[in-house]
Short mmCIF file of N, CA and C in Angstrom, two decimals:
data_model
loop_
_atom_site.label_atom_id
_atom_site.label_comp_id
_atom_site.label_asym_id
_atom_site.label_seq_id
_atom_site.Cartn_x
_atom_site.Cartn_y
_atom_site.Cartn_z
N MET A 1 17.16 -31.77 -91.06
CA MET A 1 16.84 -31.17 -89.80
C MET A 1 15.35 -31.30 -89.49
N CYS A 2 14.50 -31.04 -90.48
CA CYS A 2 13.05 -31.14 -90.28
C CYS A 2 12.66 -32.57 -89.97
N LEU A 3 13.29 -33.53 -90.62
CA LEU A 3 12.98 -34.92 -90.39
C LEU A 3 13.32 -35.33 -88.96
N ALA A 4 14.44 -34.87 -88.45
CA ALA A 4 14.84 -35.18 -87.08
C ALA A 4 13.85 -34.61 -86.07
N ALA A 5 13.41 -33.39 -86.27
CA ALA A 5 12.45 -32.77 -85.35
C ALA A 5 11.13 -33.52 -85.39
N GLY A 6 10.70 -33.94 -86.57
CA GLY A 6 9.46 -34.70 -86.69
C GLY A 6 9.55 -36.04 -85.98
N SER A 7 10.72 -36.66 -86.01
CA SER A 7 10.92 -37.93 -85.33
C SER A 7 10.75 -37.79 -83.83
N LEU A 8 11.21 -36.70 -83.29
CA LEU A 8 11.08 -36.48 -81.85
C LEU A 8 9.62 -36.38 -81.44
N LEU A 9 8.81 -35.75 -82.25
CA LEU A 9 7.39 -35.64 -81.93
C LEU A 9 6.71 -37.00 -81.97
N VAL A 10 7.08 -37.83 -82.90
CA VAL A 10 6.48 -39.15 -83.02
C VAL A 10 6.90 -40.03 -81.84
N LEU A 11 8.13 -39.89 -81.39
CA LEU A 11 8.65 -40.75 -80.33
C LEU A 11 8.38 -40.22 -78.92
N ALA A 12 7.77 -39.05 -78.81
CA ALA A 12 7.52 -38.48 -77.48
C ALA A 12 6.58 -39.40 -76.70
N PRO A 13 6.88 -39.66 -75.43
CA PRO A 13 6.03 -40.55 -74.63
C PRO A 13 4.67 -39.93 -74.37
N MET A 14 3.67 -40.79 -74.24
CA MET A 14 2.33 -40.33 -73.90
C MET A 14 2.31 -39.90 -72.44
N ARG A 15 1.47 -38.95 -72.13
CA ARG A 15 1.34 -38.46 -70.76
C ARG A 15 0.76 -39.55 -69.87
N VAL A 16 1.41 -39.86 -68.79
CA VAL A 16 0.97 -40.88 -67.85
C VAL A 16 0.33 -40.18 -66.66
N PRO A 17 -0.88 -40.60 -66.29
CA PRO A 17 -1.51 -39.95 -65.14
C PRO A 17 -0.74 -40.26 -63.85
N PRO A 18 -0.80 -39.36 -62.87
CA PRO A 18 -0.12 -39.59 -61.59
C PRO A 18 -0.69 -40.80 -60.86
N ASP A 19 0.07 -41.36 -59.91
CA ASP A 19 -0.43 -42.46 -59.09
C ASP A 19 -1.77 -42.09 -58.49
N GLY A 20 -2.68 -43.05 -58.48
CA GLY A 20 -4.00 -42.83 -57.90
C GLY A 20 -4.99 -42.18 -58.85
N CYS A 21 -4.55 -41.89 -60.08
CA CYS A 21 -5.41 -41.22 -61.06
C CYS A 21 -5.61 -42.09 -62.29
N GLY A 22 -6.68 -41.81 -63.00
CA GLY A 22 -6.96 -42.45 -64.26
C GLY A 22 -7.59 -41.44 -65.20
N ASP A 23 -7.15 -41.44 -66.44
CA ASP A 23 -7.72 -40.54 -67.43
C ASP A 23 -8.93 -41.18 -68.08
N LEU A 24 -10.02 -40.44 -68.15
CA LEU A 24 -11.26 -40.86 -68.79
C LEU A 24 -11.44 -40.02 -70.05
N ALA A 25 -12.33 -40.40 -70.92
CA ALA A 25 -12.61 -39.60 -72.11
C ALA A 25 -13.11 -38.21 -71.72
N SER A 26 -13.81 -38.12 -70.59
CA SER A 26 -14.40 -36.84 -70.17
C SER A 26 -13.57 -36.07 -69.15
N GLY A 27 -12.49 -36.66 -68.64
CA GLY A 27 -11.70 -35.96 -67.62
C GLY A 27 -10.75 -36.89 -66.90
N ARG A 28 -10.46 -36.56 -65.64
CA ARG A 28 -9.54 -37.35 -64.83
C ARG A 28 -10.19 -37.67 -63.49
N LEU A 29 -10.05 -38.91 -63.04
CA LEU A 29 -10.54 -39.38 -61.75
C LEU A 29 -9.34 -39.75 -60.89
N CYS A 30 -9.29 -39.25 -59.65
CA CYS A 30 -8.15 -39.51 -58.77
C CYS A 30 -8.63 -39.84 -57.36
N ILE A 31 -7.79 -40.58 -56.64
CA ILE A 31 -7.98 -40.78 -55.21
C ILE A 31 -6.64 -40.50 -54.53
N GLU A 32 -6.72 -39.81 -53.40
CA GLU A 32 -5.52 -39.47 -52.63
C GLU A 32 -5.76 -39.79 -51.17
N GLY A 33 -4.72 -40.26 -50.50
CA GLY A 33 -4.82 -40.53 -49.08
C GLY A 33 -3.65 -41.38 -48.62
N PRO A 34 -3.50 -41.51 -47.31
CA PRO A 34 -2.36 -42.23 -46.74
C PRO A 34 -2.58 -43.74 -46.71
N ILE A 35 -2.34 -44.41 -47.82
CA ILE A 35 -2.57 -45.85 -47.89
C ILE A 35 -1.62 -46.55 -46.91
N GLY A 36 -2.19 -47.43 -46.09
CA GLY A 36 -1.42 -48.12 -45.07
C GLY A 36 -1.45 -47.42 -43.72
N ALA A 37 -2.34 -46.45 -43.57
CA ALA A 37 -2.45 -45.69 -42.32
C ALA A 37 -3.87 -45.15 -42.18
N ALA A 38 -4.12 -44.44 -41.10
CA ALA A 38 -5.40 -43.76 -40.91
C ALA A 38 -5.27 -42.34 -41.43
N GLY A 39 -6.34 -41.84 -42.04
CA GLY A 39 -6.31 -40.47 -42.52
C GLY A 39 -7.46 -40.16 -43.44
N THR A 40 -7.39 -38.99 -44.04
CA THR A 40 -8.44 -38.53 -44.95
C THR A 40 -8.11 -38.94 -46.38
N PHE A 41 -9.09 -39.56 -47.01
CA PHE A 41 -9.00 -39.92 -48.42
C PHE A 41 -9.95 -39.05 -49.21
N THR A 42 -9.54 -38.63 -50.39
CA THR A 42 -10.34 -37.76 -51.24
C THR A 42 -10.42 -38.36 -52.63
N THR A 43 -11.65 -38.48 -53.14
CA THR A 43 -11.85 -38.86 -54.53
C THR A 43 -12.25 -37.59 -55.27
N ARG A 44 -11.55 -37.33 -56.39
CA ARG A 44 -11.73 -36.08 -57.15
C ARG A 44 -11.94 -36.40 -58.62
N TYR A 45 -12.90 -35.70 -59.22
CA TYR A 45 -13.15 -35.81 -60.65
C TYR A 45 -13.01 -34.43 -61.26
N ILE A 46 -12.18 -34.33 -62.30
CA ILE A 46 -11.97 -33.06 -62.99
C ILE A 46 -12.31 -33.27 -64.47
N ARG A 47 -13.31 -32.54 -64.94
CA ARG A 47 -13.76 -32.66 -66.32
C ARG A 47 -12.80 -31.95 -67.27
N ASN A 48 -12.65 -32.52 -68.48
CA ASN A 48 -11.88 -31.86 -69.52
C ASN A 48 -12.56 -30.57 -69.95
N ASP A 49 -13.87 -30.61 -70.02
CA ASP A 49 -14.66 -29.45 -70.42
C ASP A 49 -15.36 -28.93 -69.18
N GLY A 50 -14.79 -27.95 -68.52
CA GLY A 50 -15.32 -27.44 -67.25
C GLY A 50 -16.59 -26.63 -67.36
N ARG A 51 -17.07 -26.40 -68.58
CA ARG A 51 -18.27 -25.56 -68.74
C ARG A 51 -19.56 -26.30 -68.40
N HIS A 52 -19.57 -27.61 -68.56
CA HIS A 52 -20.79 -28.37 -68.34
C HIS A 52 -20.78 -29.00 -66.95
N GLU A 53 -21.79 -28.68 -66.17
CA GLU A 53 -21.90 -29.29 -64.84
C GLU A 53 -22.59 -30.64 -64.96
N THR A 54 -22.21 -31.55 -64.09
CA THR A 54 -22.82 -32.87 -64.06
C THR A 54 -22.83 -33.37 -62.62
N ARG A 55 -23.68 -34.32 -62.35
CA ARG A 55 -23.79 -34.92 -61.03
C ARG A 55 -23.00 -36.23 -61.03
N VAL A 56 -22.18 -36.45 -60.00
CA VAL A 56 -21.38 -37.66 -59.91
C VAL A 56 -21.44 -38.23 -58.49
N ARG A 57 -21.32 -39.54 -58.40
CA ARG A 57 -21.22 -40.23 -57.11
C ARG A 57 -19.76 -40.64 -56.97
N LEU A 58 -19.12 -40.27 -55.88
CA LEU A 58 -17.69 -40.50 -55.69
C LEU A 58 -17.43 -41.40 -54.48
N GLY A 59 -16.49 -42.30 -54.63
CA GLY A 59 -16.16 -43.19 -53.52
C GLY A 59 -14.85 -43.91 -53.76
N TYR A 60 -14.76 -45.11 -53.20
CA TYR A 60 -13.52 -45.88 -53.24
C TYR A 60 -13.83 -47.36 -53.14
N GLN A 61 -12.84 -48.16 -53.47
CA GLN A 61 -12.90 -49.61 -53.31
C GLN A 61 -11.56 -50.06 -52.76
N ARG A 62 -11.59 -51.04 -51.87
CA ARG A 62 -10.37 -51.53 -51.23
C ARG A 62 -10.17 -53.00 -51.55
N ARG A 63 -8.91 -53.43 -51.51
CA ARG A 63 -8.62 -54.86 -51.64
C ARG A 63 -7.35 -55.18 -50.86
N ASP A 64 -7.26 -56.44 -50.46
CA ASP A 64 -6.02 -56.96 -49.87
C ASP A 64 -5.80 -58.34 -50.47
N ALA A 65 -4.89 -59.12 -49.92
CA ALA A 65 -4.56 -60.42 -50.49
C ALA A 65 -5.74 -61.40 -50.45
N ARG A 66 -6.69 -61.18 -49.54
CA ARG A 66 -7.80 -62.11 -49.38
C ARG A 66 -9.05 -61.75 -50.16
N LEU A 67 -9.38 -60.46 -50.24
CA LEU A 67 -10.64 -60.10 -50.87
C LEU A 67 -10.64 -58.69 -51.44
N THR A 68 -11.58 -58.48 -52.36
CA THR A 68 -11.85 -57.15 -52.90
C THR A 68 -13.21 -56.74 -52.35
N ALA A 69 -13.24 -55.64 -51.64
CA ALA A 69 -14.48 -55.18 -51.01
C ALA A 69 -15.40 -54.49 -52.02
N PHE A 70 -16.68 -54.45 -51.69
CA PHE A 70 -17.62 -53.68 -52.49
C PHE A 70 -17.26 -52.21 -52.40
N ALA A 71 -17.64 -51.45 -53.41
CA ALA A 71 -17.39 -50.01 -53.39
C ALA A 71 -18.13 -49.37 -52.22
N ASP A 72 -17.54 -48.34 -51.65
CA ASP A 72 -18.18 -47.55 -50.61
C ASP A 72 -18.15 -46.10 -51.08
N TRP A 73 -19.07 -45.29 -50.60
CA TRP A 73 -19.27 -43.96 -51.18
C TRP A 73 -19.04 -42.85 -50.18
N PHE A 74 -18.39 -41.80 -50.64
CA PHE A 74 -18.28 -40.56 -49.87
C PHE A 74 -19.56 -39.75 -50.04
N GLY A 75 -20.24 -39.93 -51.18
CA GLY A 75 -21.49 -39.24 -51.43
C GLY A 75 -21.64 -38.84 -52.88
N THR A 76 -22.63 -37.97 -53.13
CA THR A 76 -22.92 -37.47 -54.46
C THR A 76 -22.72 -35.97 -54.49
N SER A 77 -22.16 -35.47 -55.58
CA SER A 77 -21.87 -34.05 -55.70
C SER A 77 -22.09 -33.61 -57.13
N ARG A 78 -22.22 -32.33 -57.32
CA ARG A 78 -22.32 -31.73 -58.65
C ARG A 78 -21.00 -31.04 -58.93
N THR A 79 -20.50 -31.19 -60.16
CA THR A 79 -19.25 -30.51 -60.50
C THR A 79 -19.48 -29.00 -60.46
N LEU A 80 -18.50 -28.29 -60.00
CA LEU A 80 -18.52 -26.83 -59.96
C LEU A 80 -17.26 -26.37 -60.66
N HIS A 81 -17.40 -25.58 -61.72
CA HIS A 81 -16.26 -25.15 -62.54
C HIS A 81 -15.47 -26.37 -63.03
N GLY A 82 -16.18 -27.45 -63.32
CA GLY A 82 -15.56 -28.63 -63.91
C GLY A 82 -14.96 -29.63 -62.95
N ALA A 83 -15.14 -29.45 -61.65
CA ALA A 83 -14.54 -30.38 -60.69
C ALA A 83 -15.49 -30.71 -59.54
N ALA A 84 -15.35 -31.92 -59.03
CA ALA A 84 -16.08 -32.34 -57.84
C ALA A 84 -15.13 -33.18 -56.99
N GLN A 85 -15.23 -33.05 -55.69
CA GLN A 85 -14.44 -33.90 -54.81
C GLN A 85 -15.19 -34.11 -53.51
N LEU A 86 -15.01 -35.31 -52.95
CA LEU A 86 -15.59 -35.65 -51.66
C LEU A 86 -14.55 -36.44 -50.89
N SER A 87 -14.60 -36.33 -49.55
CA SER A 87 -13.59 -36.95 -48.69
C SER A 87 -14.23 -37.69 -47.54
N GLY A 88 -13.42 -38.54 -46.92
CA GLY A 88 -13.82 -39.24 -45.72
C GLY A 88 -12.61 -39.84 -45.04
N SER A 89 -12.77 -40.19 -43.77
CA SER A 89 -11.68 -40.78 -43.00
C SER A 89 -11.71 -42.30 -43.11
N LEU A 90 -10.56 -42.88 -43.37
CA LEU A 90 -10.41 -44.33 -43.48
C LEU A 90 -9.16 -44.77 -42.75
N THR A 91 -9.16 -46.00 -42.32
CA THR A 91 -7.94 -46.62 -41.80
C THR A 91 -7.63 -47.79 -42.72
N THR A 92 -6.49 -47.74 -43.39
CA THR A 92 -6.09 -48.80 -44.29
C THR A 92 -4.86 -49.52 -43.74
N ALA A 93 -4.79 -50.80 -44.02
CA ALA A 93 -3.67 -51.63 -43.54
C ALA A 93 -2.49 -51.52 -44.52
N PRO A 94 -1.29 -51.84 -44.04
CA PRO A 94 -0.10 -51.76 -44.90
C PRO A 94 -0.14 -52.65 -46.13
N ASP A 95 -0.97 -53.72 -46.12
CA ASP A 95 -1.04 -54.63 -47.26
C ASP A 95 -2.23 -54.34 -48.18
N GLU A 96 -2.91 -53.21 -47.98
CA GLU A 96 -4.10 -52.89 -48.77
C GLU A 96 -3.79 -52.06 -50.00
N CYS A 97 -4.72 -52.13 -50.94
CA CYS A 97 -4.72 -51.27 -52.13
C CYS A 97 -6.07 -50.56 -52.16
N ILE A 98 -6.12 -49.43 -52.84
CA ILE A 98 -7.36 -48.66 -52.93
C ILE A 98 -7.46 -48.07 -54.32
N ARG A 99 -8.69 -47.85 -54.78
CA ARG A 99 -8.89 -47.15 -56.04
C ARG A 99 -10.12 -46.26 -55.94
N GLY A 100 -10.10 -45.18 -56.70
CA GLY A 100 -11.22 -44.26 -56.74
C GLY A 100 -12.31 -44.80 -57.65
N ILE A 101 -13.56 -44.55 -57.26
CA ILE A 101 -14.72 -45.02 -58.01
C ILE A 101 -15.64 -43.82 -58.27
N MET A 102 -16.23 -43.78 -59.46
CA MET A 102 -17.20 -42.74 -59.78
C MET A 102 -18.33 -43.35 -60.60
N ILE A 103 -19.55 -42.88 -60.33
CA ILE A 103 -20.69 -43.20 -61.18
C ILE A 103 -21.19 -41.88 -61.72
N ASP A 104 -21.30 -41.79 -63.06
CA ASP A 104 -21.72 -40.53 -63.67
C ASP A 104 -23.25 -40.40 -63.67
N ALA A 105 -23.74 -39.30 -64.20
CA ALA A 105 -25.17 -39.01 -64.20
C ALA A 105 -25.97 -40.03 -65.01
N LYS A 106 -25.32 -40.73 -65.93
CA LYS A 106 -26.01 -41.75 -66.73
C LYS A 106 -25.94 -43.13 -66.10
N GLY A 107 -25.29 -43.24 -64.93
CA GLY A 107 -25.18 -44.52 -64.23
C GLY A 107 -23.99 -45.37 -64.63
N LYS A 108 -23.08 -44.82 -65.44
CA LYS A 108 -21.90 -45.56 -65.85
C LYS A 108 -20.81 -45.45 -64.78
N ALA A 109 -20.19 -46.58 -64.45
CA ALA A 109 -19.17 -46.62 -63.40
C ALA A 109 -17.77 -46.51 -64.01
N TYR A 110 -16.89 -45.83 -63.28
CA TYR A 110 -15.49 -45.66 -63.66
C TYR A 110 -14.63 -45.93 -62.44
N ALA A 111 -13.40 -46.39 -62.67
CA ALA A 111 -12.47 -46.65 -61.57
C ALA A 111 -11.05 -46.30 -62.00
N THR A 112 -10.25 -45.85 -61.03
CA THR A 112 -8.83 -45.64 -61.27
C THR A 112 -8.13 -47.00 -61.20
N GLN A 113 -6.86 -47.03 -61.53
CA GLN A 113 -6.05 -48.23 -61.29
C GLN A 113 -5.86 -48.37 -59.79
N TRP A 114 -5.55 -49.57 -59.35
CA TRP A 114 -5.26 -49.80 -57.93
C TRP A 114 -3.97 -49.10 -57.54
N THR A 115 -3.98 -48.48 -56.37
CA THR A 115 -2.78 -47.89 -55.78
C THR A 115 -2.56 -48.59 -54.45
N CYS A 116 -1.36 -49.09 -54.23
CA CYS A 116 -1.08 -49.89 -53.04
C CYS A 116 -0.09 -49.19 -52.12
N ALA A 117 -0.13 -49.56 -50.84
CA ALA A 117 0.82 -49.05 -49.87
C ALA A 117 2.23 -49.47 -50.30
N ARG A 118 3.17 -48.60 -50.04
CA ARG A 118 4.55 -48.92 -50.44
C ARG A 118 5.38 -49.33 -49.28
#
């Protein structure tokens, strides 16, 4: 019986981040918005350790079948209680993909996986 229970723990699937999100060593980076339409997009960073505040630059990057655009920024923010988020209005085409971008206080860049219109 103990062996069977131990097997289940070993075979348990790893947690997969939701669409538009990516797990980092320090937390989770996500982008949300109506891909393939006009609307508000939000890039959000949530630290694993909410006690330490840090400054982050948050934005997005877009691509379609022809090109991948340079990153664009919603702005810079300081985490409050372990989280920071910034938003802006975008119009995306039905064939576009988007990903969240963050630059941390040390200048290191992070990106989520591409999320595409369905």
